[in-house]
Amino acid sequence: MSADEVAALINKSPAKQCPLDPLPTWLLKDICDTISPVIAIMCNASISHNKFPQSQKSAIVRPLLKKTTLDPFDLNSFRPISNLSFVSKLLERIIDIRFTQHADQCQYNLFSLVQSAYRKFHSTETALVKIHNDLITTIDEGHVGALALLDLSAAFDTVDHQLLLEILRHCFCVTDSALAWFASYLSDRSQVVHINNTSSDVF
């Protein structure tokens, strides 16, 4: 990962910030040319040592009301939002780019042909176009068309990490040092819940 690549990612990043960041994002963008070589060294060290930095494994969780009409005394009315440090998110984007390149360029076509998320030119819009086309085609052929929808909005909260690592190894050819990096990324994470200027214990 070069300093120029890091600088491009920094400049494309939204101007959001987290209390975990030592300086605001707007300032980081202003000194991008100076700081990007340092961040590139940090990211490359993480990759070469197969470890996600322990200092970047912390999150501040803020429960946000899903809708203003919901009962604020019901815990199910809230959506937990994890705030991560800027460097943590930047390193995640770098690995995402590398992993997507690996999956796209592999001779075995690791991504499903109908996956319409986290891929270039495969958005929710293309998914809707495909579904619409499939239904119209089915009806034109004289068949009955039906659409079943499954809500997986909370699925990421229940992913088994060991199972995920096995899928990366067996289905996406992620092995050795790369797999060790993902194992490090998933392990020993901590978080603190912030509500109304009050913080929970670290867990």
PDB file of C-alpha atoms in Angstrom:
ATOM      1  CA  MET A   1       0.000   0.000   0.000  1.00  0.00           C
ATOM      2  CA  SER A   2       1.586   3.257  -1.165  1.00  0.00           C
ATOM      3  CA  ALA A   3       1.286   6.690   0.431  1.00  0.00           C
ATOM      4  CA  ASP A   4      -0.543   7.898  -2.694  1.00  0.00           C
ATOM      5  CA  GLU A   5      -3.192   5.168  -2.300  1.00  0.00           C
ATOM      6  CA  VAL A   6      -3.649   6.066   1.361  1.00  0.00           C
ATOM      7  CA  ALA A   7      -3.917   9.768   0.496  1.00  0.00           C
ATOM      8  CA  ALA A   8      -6.592   9.018  -2.116  1.00  0.00           C
ATOM      9  CA  LEU A   9      -8.616   7.029   0.432  1.00  0.00           C
ATOM     10  CA  ILE A  10      -8.269   9.772   3.043  1.00  0.00           C
ATOM     11  CA  ASN A  11      -9.489  12.423   0.617  1.00  0.00           C
ATOM     12  CA  LYS A  12     -12.473  10.261  -0.392  1.00  0.00           C
ATOM     13  CA  SER A  13     -13.462   9.562   3.201  1.00  0.00           C
ATOM     14  CA  PRO A  14     -16.466  11.361   4.715  1.00  0.00           C
ATOM     15  CA  ALA A  15     -15.617  14.123   7.184  1.00  0.00           C
ATOM     16  CA  LYS A  16     -16.878  12.125  10.148  1.00  0.00           C
ATOM     17  CA  GLN A  17     -14.911  11.677  13.315  1.00  0.00           C
ATOM     18  CA  CYS A  18     -14.952   9.637  16.482  1.00  0.00           C
ATOM     19  CA  PRO A  19     -13.917  10.560  20.046  1.00  0.00           C
ATOM     20  CA  LEU A  20     -11.255   7.857  19.660  1.00  0.00           C
ATOM     21  CA  ASP A  21      -9.465   9.926  16.993  1.00  0.00           C
ATOM     22  CA  PRO A  22      -6.544  12.052  18.215  1.00  0.00           C
ATOM     23  CA  LEU A  23      -7.362  14.799  15.694  1.00  0.00           C
ATOM     24  CA  PRO A  24     -10.456  15.806  13.691  1.00  0.00           C
ATOM     25  CA  THR A  25     -10.925  14.378  10.195  1.00  0.00           C
ATOM     26  CA  TRP A  26     -10.927  17.800   8.529  1.00  0.00           C
ATOM     27  CA  LEU A  27      -7.451  18.451   9.928  1.00  0.00           C
ATOM     28  CA  LEU A  28      -6.271  15.015   8.825  1.00  0.00           C
ATOM     29  CA  LYS A  29      -7.430  15.839   5.310  1.00  0.00           C
ATOM     30  CA  ASP A  30      -5.610  19.182   5.433  1.00  0.00           C
ATOM     31  CA  ILE A  31      -2.297  17.517   6.306  1.00  0.00           C
ATOM     32  CA  CYS A  32      -2.958  14.486   4.113  1.00  0.00           C
ATOM     33  CA  ASP A  33       0.272  14.805   2.101  1.00  0.00           C
ATOM     34  CA  THR A  34       2.319  14.829   5.298  1.00  0.00           C
ATOM     35  CA  ILE A  35       0.473  12.149   7.257  1.00  0.00           C
ATOM     36  CA  SER A  36      -0.346   9.642   4.485  1.00  0.00           C
ATOM     37  CA  PRO A  37       3.206   8.136   4.336  1.00  0.00           C
ATOM     38  CA  VAL A  38       3.065   7.516   8.097  1.00  0.00           C
ATOM     39  CA  ILE A  39      -0.367   5.872   7.900  1.00  0.00           C
ATOM     40  CA  ALA A  40       0.806   3.798   4.920  1.00  0.00           C
ATOM     41  CA  ILE A  41       3.698   2.471   7.022  1.00  0.00           C
ATOM     42  CA  MET A  42       1.259   1.601   9.829  1.00  0.00           C
ATOM     43  CA  CYS A  43      -1.104  -0.224   7.457  1.00  0.00           C
ATOM     44  CA  ASN A  44       1.710  -2.109   5.736  1.00  0.00           C
ATOM     45  CA  ALA A  45       3.100  -3.140   9.124  1.00  0.00           C
ATOM     46  CA  SER A  46      -0.318  -4.515  10.074  1.00  0.00           C
ATOM     47  CA  ILE A  47      -0.467  -6.556   6.876  1.00  0.00           C
ATOM     48  CA  SER A  48       3.134  -7.801   7.000  1.00  0.00           C
ATOM     49  CA  HIS A  49       2.817  -8.855  10.667  1.00  0.00           C
ATOM     50  CA  ASN A  50      -0.639 -10.431  10.120  1.00  0.00           C
ATOM     51  CA  LYS A  51      -2.110  -8.425  12.994  1.00  0.00           C
ATOM     52  CA  PHE A  52      -4.838  -5.838  13.293  1.00  0.00           C
ATOM     53  CA  PRO A  53      -3.502  -3.246  15.789  1.00  0.00           C
ATOM     54  CA  GLN A  54      -4.930  -3.741  19.263  1.00  0.00           C
ATOM     55  CA  SER A  55      -5.192   0.041  19.629  1.00  0.00           C
ATOM     56  CA  GLN A  56      -7.688   0.092  16.748  1.00  0.00           C
ATOM     57  CA  LYS A  57      -9.975  -2.645  18.089  1.00  0.00           C
ATOM     58  CA  SER A  58     -12.017  -0.361  20.335  1.00  0.00           C
ATOM     59  CA  ALA A  59     -15.473   0.988  19.488  1.00  0.00           C
ATOM     60  CA  ILE A  60     -17.831   3.504  21.042  1.00  0.00           C
ATOM     61  CA  VAL A  61     -21.397   2.256  20.718  1.00  0.00           C
ATOM     62  CA  ARG A  62     -24.228   4.773  20.651  1.00  0.00           C
ATOM     63  CA  PRO A  63     -27.821   3.508  20.667  1.00  0.00           C
ATOM     64  CA  LEU A  64     -29.909   5.560  18.204  1.00  0.00           C
ATOM     65  CA  LEU A  65     -33.689   5.521  18.039  1.00  0.00           C
ATOM     66  CA  LYS A  66     -34.730   3.789  14.797  1.00  0.00           C
ATOM     67  CA  LYS A  67     -37.772   6.025  14.376  1.00  0.00           C
ATOM     68  CA  THR A  68     -38.999   9.032  16.335  1.00  0.00           C
ATOM     69  CA  THR A  69     -42.396   7.352  16.736  1.00  0.00           C
ATOM     70  CA  LEU A  70     -40.970   4.345  18.601  1.00  0.00           C
ATOM     71  CA  ASP A  71     -41.049   3.903  22.369  1.00  0.00           C
ATOM     72  CA  PRO A  72     -37.737   5.208  23.798  1.00  0.00           C
ATOM     73  CA  PHE A  73     -38.196   2.973  26.869  1.00  0.00           C
ATOM     74  CA  ASP A  74     -38.172  -0.176  24.730  1.00  0.00           C
ATOM     75  CA  LEU A  75     -34.633  -1.402  23.977  1.00  0.00           C
ATOM     76  CA  ASN A  76     -35.841  -2.899  20.696  1.00  0.00           C
ATOM     77  CA  SER A  77     -36.546   0.643  19.482  1.00  0.00           C
ATOM     78  CA  PHE A  78     -32.822   1.381  19.295  1.00  0.00           C
ATOM     79  CA  ARG A  79     -30.137   0.555  16.747  1.00  0.00           C
ATOM     80  CA  PRO A  80     -26.580   0.259  18.114  1.00  0.00           C
ATOM     81  CA  ILE A  81     -24.150   2.333  16.054  1.00  0.00           C
ATOM     82  CA  SER A  82     -20.455   1.528  16.467  1.00  0.00           C
ATOM     83  CA  ASN A  83     -18.068   4.456  16.114  1.00  0.00           C
ATOM     84  CA  LEU A  84     -14.568   3.356  15.129  1.00  0.00           C
ATOM     85  CA  SER A  85     -11.349   5.306  14.819  1.00  0.00           C
ATOM     86  CA  PHE A  86     -10.486   6.791  11.425  1.00  0.00           C
ATOM     87  CA  VAL A  87      -7.332   4.675  11.030  1.00  0.00           C
ATOM     88  CA  SER A  88      -9.303   1.532  11.866  1.00  0.00           C
ATOM     89  CA  LYS A  89     -11.855   2.262   9.144  1.00  0.00           C
ATOM     90  CA  LEU A  90      -9.105   3.212   6.698  1.00  0.00           C
ATOM     91  CA  LEU A  91      -7.299  -0.096   7.235  1.00  0.00           C
ATOM     92  CA  GLU A  92     -10.611  -1.933   6.803  1.00  0.00           C
ATOM     93  CA  ARG A  93     -11.109  -0.186   3.430  1.00  0.00           C
ATOM     94  CA  ILE A  94      -7.611  -1.158   2.311  1.00  0.00           C
ATOM     95  CA  ILE A  95      -8.206  -4.816   3.157  1.00  0.00           C
ATOM     96  CA  ASP A  96     -11.642  -4.656   1.507  1.00  0.00           C
ATOM     97  CA  ILE A  97     -10.044  -3.384  -1.712  1.00  0.00           C
ATOM     98  CA  ARG A  98      -7.380  -6.108  -1.627  1.00  0.00           C
ATOM     99  CA  PHE A  99      -9.885  -8.862  -0.837  1.00  0.00           C
ATOM    100  CA  THR A 100     -12.278  -7.738  -3.586  1.00  0.00           C
ATOM    101  CA  GLN A 101      -9.417  -7.686  -6.097  1.00  0.00           C
ATOM    102  CA  HIS A 102      -8.455 -11.200  -5.005  1.00  0.00           C
ATOM    103  CA  ALA A 103     -12.008 -12.513  -5.381  1.00  0.00           C
ATOM    104  CA  ASP A 104     -12.621 -10.748  -8.706  1.00  0.00           C
ATOM    105  CA  GLN A 105      -9.355 -11.784 -10.317  1.00  0.00           C
ATOM    106  CA  CYS A 106      -9.376 -15.382  -9.160  1.00  0.00           C
ATOM    107  CA  GLN A 107      -9.896 -17.879 -11.985  1.00  0.00           C
ATOM    108  CA  TYR A 108     -12.653 -19.587  -9.988  1.00  0.00           C
ATOM    109  CA  ASN A 109     -15.001 -16.542  -9.852  1.00  0.00           C
ATOM    110  CA  LEU A 110     -15.314 -16.479  -6.076  1.00  0.00           C
ATOM    111  CA  PHE A 111     -18.173 -13.983  -5.963  1.00  0.00           C
ATOM    112  CA  SER A 112     -21.676 -15.187  -6.744  1.00  0.00           C
ATOM    113  CA  LEU A 113     -22.998 -13.900 -10.065  1.00  0.00           C
ATOM    114  CA  VAL A 114     -26.085 -12.513  -8.300  1.00  0.00           C
ATOM    115  CA  GLN A 115     -24.329 -10.829  -5.364  1.00  0.00           C
ATOM    116  CA  SER A 116     -25.368  -7.189  -5.557  1.00  0.00           C
ATOM    117  CA  ALA A 117     -23.550  -5.564  -2.660  1.00  0.00           C
ATOM    118  CA  TYR A 118     -19.977  -4.529  -1.905  1.00  0.00           C
ATOM    119  CA  ARG A 119     -19.029  -4.923  -5.573  1.00  0.00           C
ATOM    120  CA  LYS A 120     -18.390  -2.415  -8.328  1.00  0.00           C
ATOM    121  CA  PHE A 121     -21.351  -2.135 -10.724  1.00  0.00           C
ATOM    122  CA  HIS A 122     -23.413  -4.436  -8.467  1.00  0.00           C
ATOM    123  CA  SER A 123     -25.686  -2.225  -6.363  1.00  0.00           C
ATOM    124  CA  THR A 124     -29.178  -2.533  -4.928  1.00  0.00           C
ATOM    125  CA  GLU A 125     -30.338  -0.876  -8.148  1.00  0.00           C
ATOM    126  CA  THR A 126     -28.943  -3.682 -10.314  1.00  0.00           C
ATOM    127  CA  ALA A 127     -30.500  -6.213  -7.926  1.00  0.00           C
ATOM    128  CA  LEU A 128     -33.935  -4.608  -8.345  1.00  0.00           C
ATOM    129  CA  VAL A 129     -33.529  -4.532 -12.136  1.00  0.00           C
ATOM    130  CA  LYS A 130     -32.698  -8.250 -12.155  1.00  0.00           C
ATOM    131  CA  ILE A 131     -35.641  -9.147  -9.922  1.00  0.00           C
ATOM    132  CA  HIS A 132     -38.010  -7.068 -12.079  1.00  0.00           C
ATOM    133  CA  ASN A 133     -36.652  -8.657 -15.250  1.00  0.00           C
ATOM    134  CA  ASP A 134     -36.962 -12.195 -13.822  1.00  0.00           C
ATOM    135  CA  LEU A 135     -40.592 -11.587 -12.787  1.00  0.00           C
ATOM    136  CA  ILE A 136     -41.546 -10.073 -16.148  1.00  0.00           C
ATOM    137  CA  THR A 137     -39.833 -12.911 -18.027  1.00  0.00           C
ATOM    138  CA  THR A 138     -41.614 -15.516 -15.893  1.00  0.00           C
ATOM    139  CA  ILE A 139     -45.023 -13.908 -16.518  1.00  0.00           C
ATOM    140  CA  ASP A 140     -44.319 -13.551 -20.266  1.00  0.00           C
ATOM    141  CA  GLU A 141     -43.619 -17.279 -20.382  1.00  0.00           C
ATOM    142  CA  GLY A 142     -47.047 -17.978 -18.884  1.00  0.00           C
ATOM    143  CA  HIS A 143     -45.804 -18.960 -15.420  1.00  0.00           C
ATOM    144  CA  VAL A 144     -46.806 -17.600 -12.026  1.00  0.00           C
ATOM    145  CA  GLY A 145     -44.227 -15.264 -10.519  1.00  0.00           C
ATOM    146  CA  ALA A 146     -43.642 -14.816  -6.791  1.00  0.00           C
ATOM    147  CA  LEU A 147     -41.138 -12.907  -4.696  1.00  0.00           C
ATOM    148  CA  ALA A 148     -40.095 -13.945  -1.185  1.00  0.00           C
ATOM    149  CA  LEU A 149     -38.151 -11.421   0.898  1.00  0.00           C
ATOM    150  CA  LEU A 150     -36.057 -12.235   3.962  1.00  0.00           C
ATOM    151  CA  ASP A 151     -34.968  -9.517   6.384  1.00  0.00           C
ATOM    152  CA  LEU A 152     -31.316 -10.063   7.285  1.00  0.00           C
ATOM    153  CA  SER A 153     -30.752  -6.582   8.730  1.00  0.00           C
ATOM    154  CA  ALA A 154     -29.408  -7.982  12.008  1.00  0.00           C
ATOM    155  CA  ALA A 155     -27.582 -10.957  10.499  1.00  0.00           C
ATOM    156  CA  PHE A 156     -24.130  -9.434  10.991  1.00  0.00           C
ATOM    157  CA  ASP A 157     -24.663  -9.436  14.755  1.00  0.00           C
ATOM    158  CA  THR A 158     -24.938 -13.235  14.792  1.00  0.00           C
ATOM    159  CA  VAL A 159     -22.069 -14.292  12.508  1.00  0.00           C
ATOM    160  CA  ASP A 160     -19.933 -17.019  14.079  1.00  0.00           C
ATOM    161  CA  HIS A 161     -16.311 -15.900  13.710  1.00  0.00           C
ATOM    162  CA  GLN A 162     -14.863 -19.398  13.416  1.00  0.00           C
ATOM    163  CA  LEU A 163     -17.396 -20.253  10.736  1.00  0.00           C
ATOM    164  CA  LEU A 164     -16.548 -17.017   8.911  1.00  0.00           C
ATOM    165  CA  LEU A 165     -12.834 -17.878   8.956  1.00  0.00           C
ATOM    166  CA  GLU A 166     -13.606 -21.364   7.615  1.00  0.00           C
ATOM    167  CA  ILE A 167     -15.667 -19.863   4.781  1.00  0.00           C
ATOM    168  CA  LEU A 168     -12.822 -17.462   3.945  1.00  0.00           C
ATOM    169  CA  ARG A 169     -10.420 -20.414   3.833  1.00  0.00           C
ATOM    170  CA  HIS A 170     -12.532 -22.959   1.963  1.00  0.00           C
ATOM    171  CA  CYS A 171     -14.656 -20.751  -0.298  1.00  0.00           C
ATOM    172  CA  PHE A 172     -12.435 -17.718  -0.897  1.00  0.00           C
ATOM    173  CA  CYS A 173      -8.943 -19.265  -0.850  1.00  0.00           C
ATOM    174  CA  VAL A 174      -7.802 -17.008   2.019  1.00  0.00           C
ATOM    175  CA  THR A 175      -4.986 -18.912   3.733  1.00  0.00           C
ATOM    176  CA  ASP A 176      -1.825 -18.586   5.789  1.00  0.00           C
ATOM    177  CA  SER A 177      -0.833 -14.995   6.641  1.00  0.00           C
ATOM    178  CA  ALA A 178      -3.974 -13.461   5.111  1.00  0.00           C
ATOM    179  CA  LEU A 179      -6.204 -15.738   7.201  1.00  0.00           C
ATOM    180  CA  ALA A 180      -4.135 -14.917  10.285  1.00  0.00           C
ATOM    181  CA  TRP A 181      -4.794 -11.210   9.676  1.00  0.00           C
ATOM    182  CA  PHE A 182      -8.566 -11.782   9.533  1.00  0.00           C
ATOM    183  CA  ALA A 183      -8.403 -13.900  12.713  1.00  0.00           C
ATOM    184  CA  SER A 184      -6.567 -11.056  14.452  1.00  0.00           C
ATOM    185  CA  TYR A 185      -9.109  -8.542  13.142  1.00  0.00           C
ATOM    186  CA  LEU A 186     -12.007 -10.521  14.651  1.00  0.00           C
ATOM    187  CA  SER A 187     -10.440 -11.281  18.043  1.00  0.00           C
ATOM    188  CA  ASP A 188     -10.073  -9.359  21.318  1.00  0.00           C
ATOM    189  CA  ARG A 189     -12.267  -6.413  20.387  1.00  0.00           C
ATOM    190  CA  SER A 190     -13.695  -4.078  23.021  1.00  0.00           C
ATOM    191  CA  GLN A 191     -16.457  -1.528  23.185  1.00  0.00           C
ATOM    192  CA  VAL A 192     -17.961   1.108  25.437  1.00  0.00           C
ATOM    193  CA  VAL A 193     -21.590   2.244  25.346  1.00  0.00           C
ATOM    194  CA  HIS A 194     -22.169   6.002  25.514  1.00  0.00           C
ATOM    195  CA  ILE A 195     -25.621   7.317  26.524  1.00  0.00           C
ATOM    196  CA  ASN A 196     -26.311  10.922  27.519  1.00  0.00           C
ATOM    197  CA  ASN A 197     -22.685  11.733  28.431  1.00  0.00           C
ATOM    198  CA  THR A 198     -22.469   8.522  30.474  1.00  0.00           C
ATOM    199  CA  SER A 199     -20.173   5.630  29.568  1.00  0.00           C
ATOM    200  CA  SER A 200     -20.425   1.973  30.452  1.00  0.00           C
ATOM    201  CA  ASP A 201     -17.535  -0.200  31.535  1.00  0.00           C
ATOM    202  CA  VAL A 202     -15.341  -1.592  28.773  1.00  0.00           C
ATOM    203  CA  PHE A 203     -16.521  -4.999  27.583  1.00  0.00           C
TER     204      PHE A 203
END
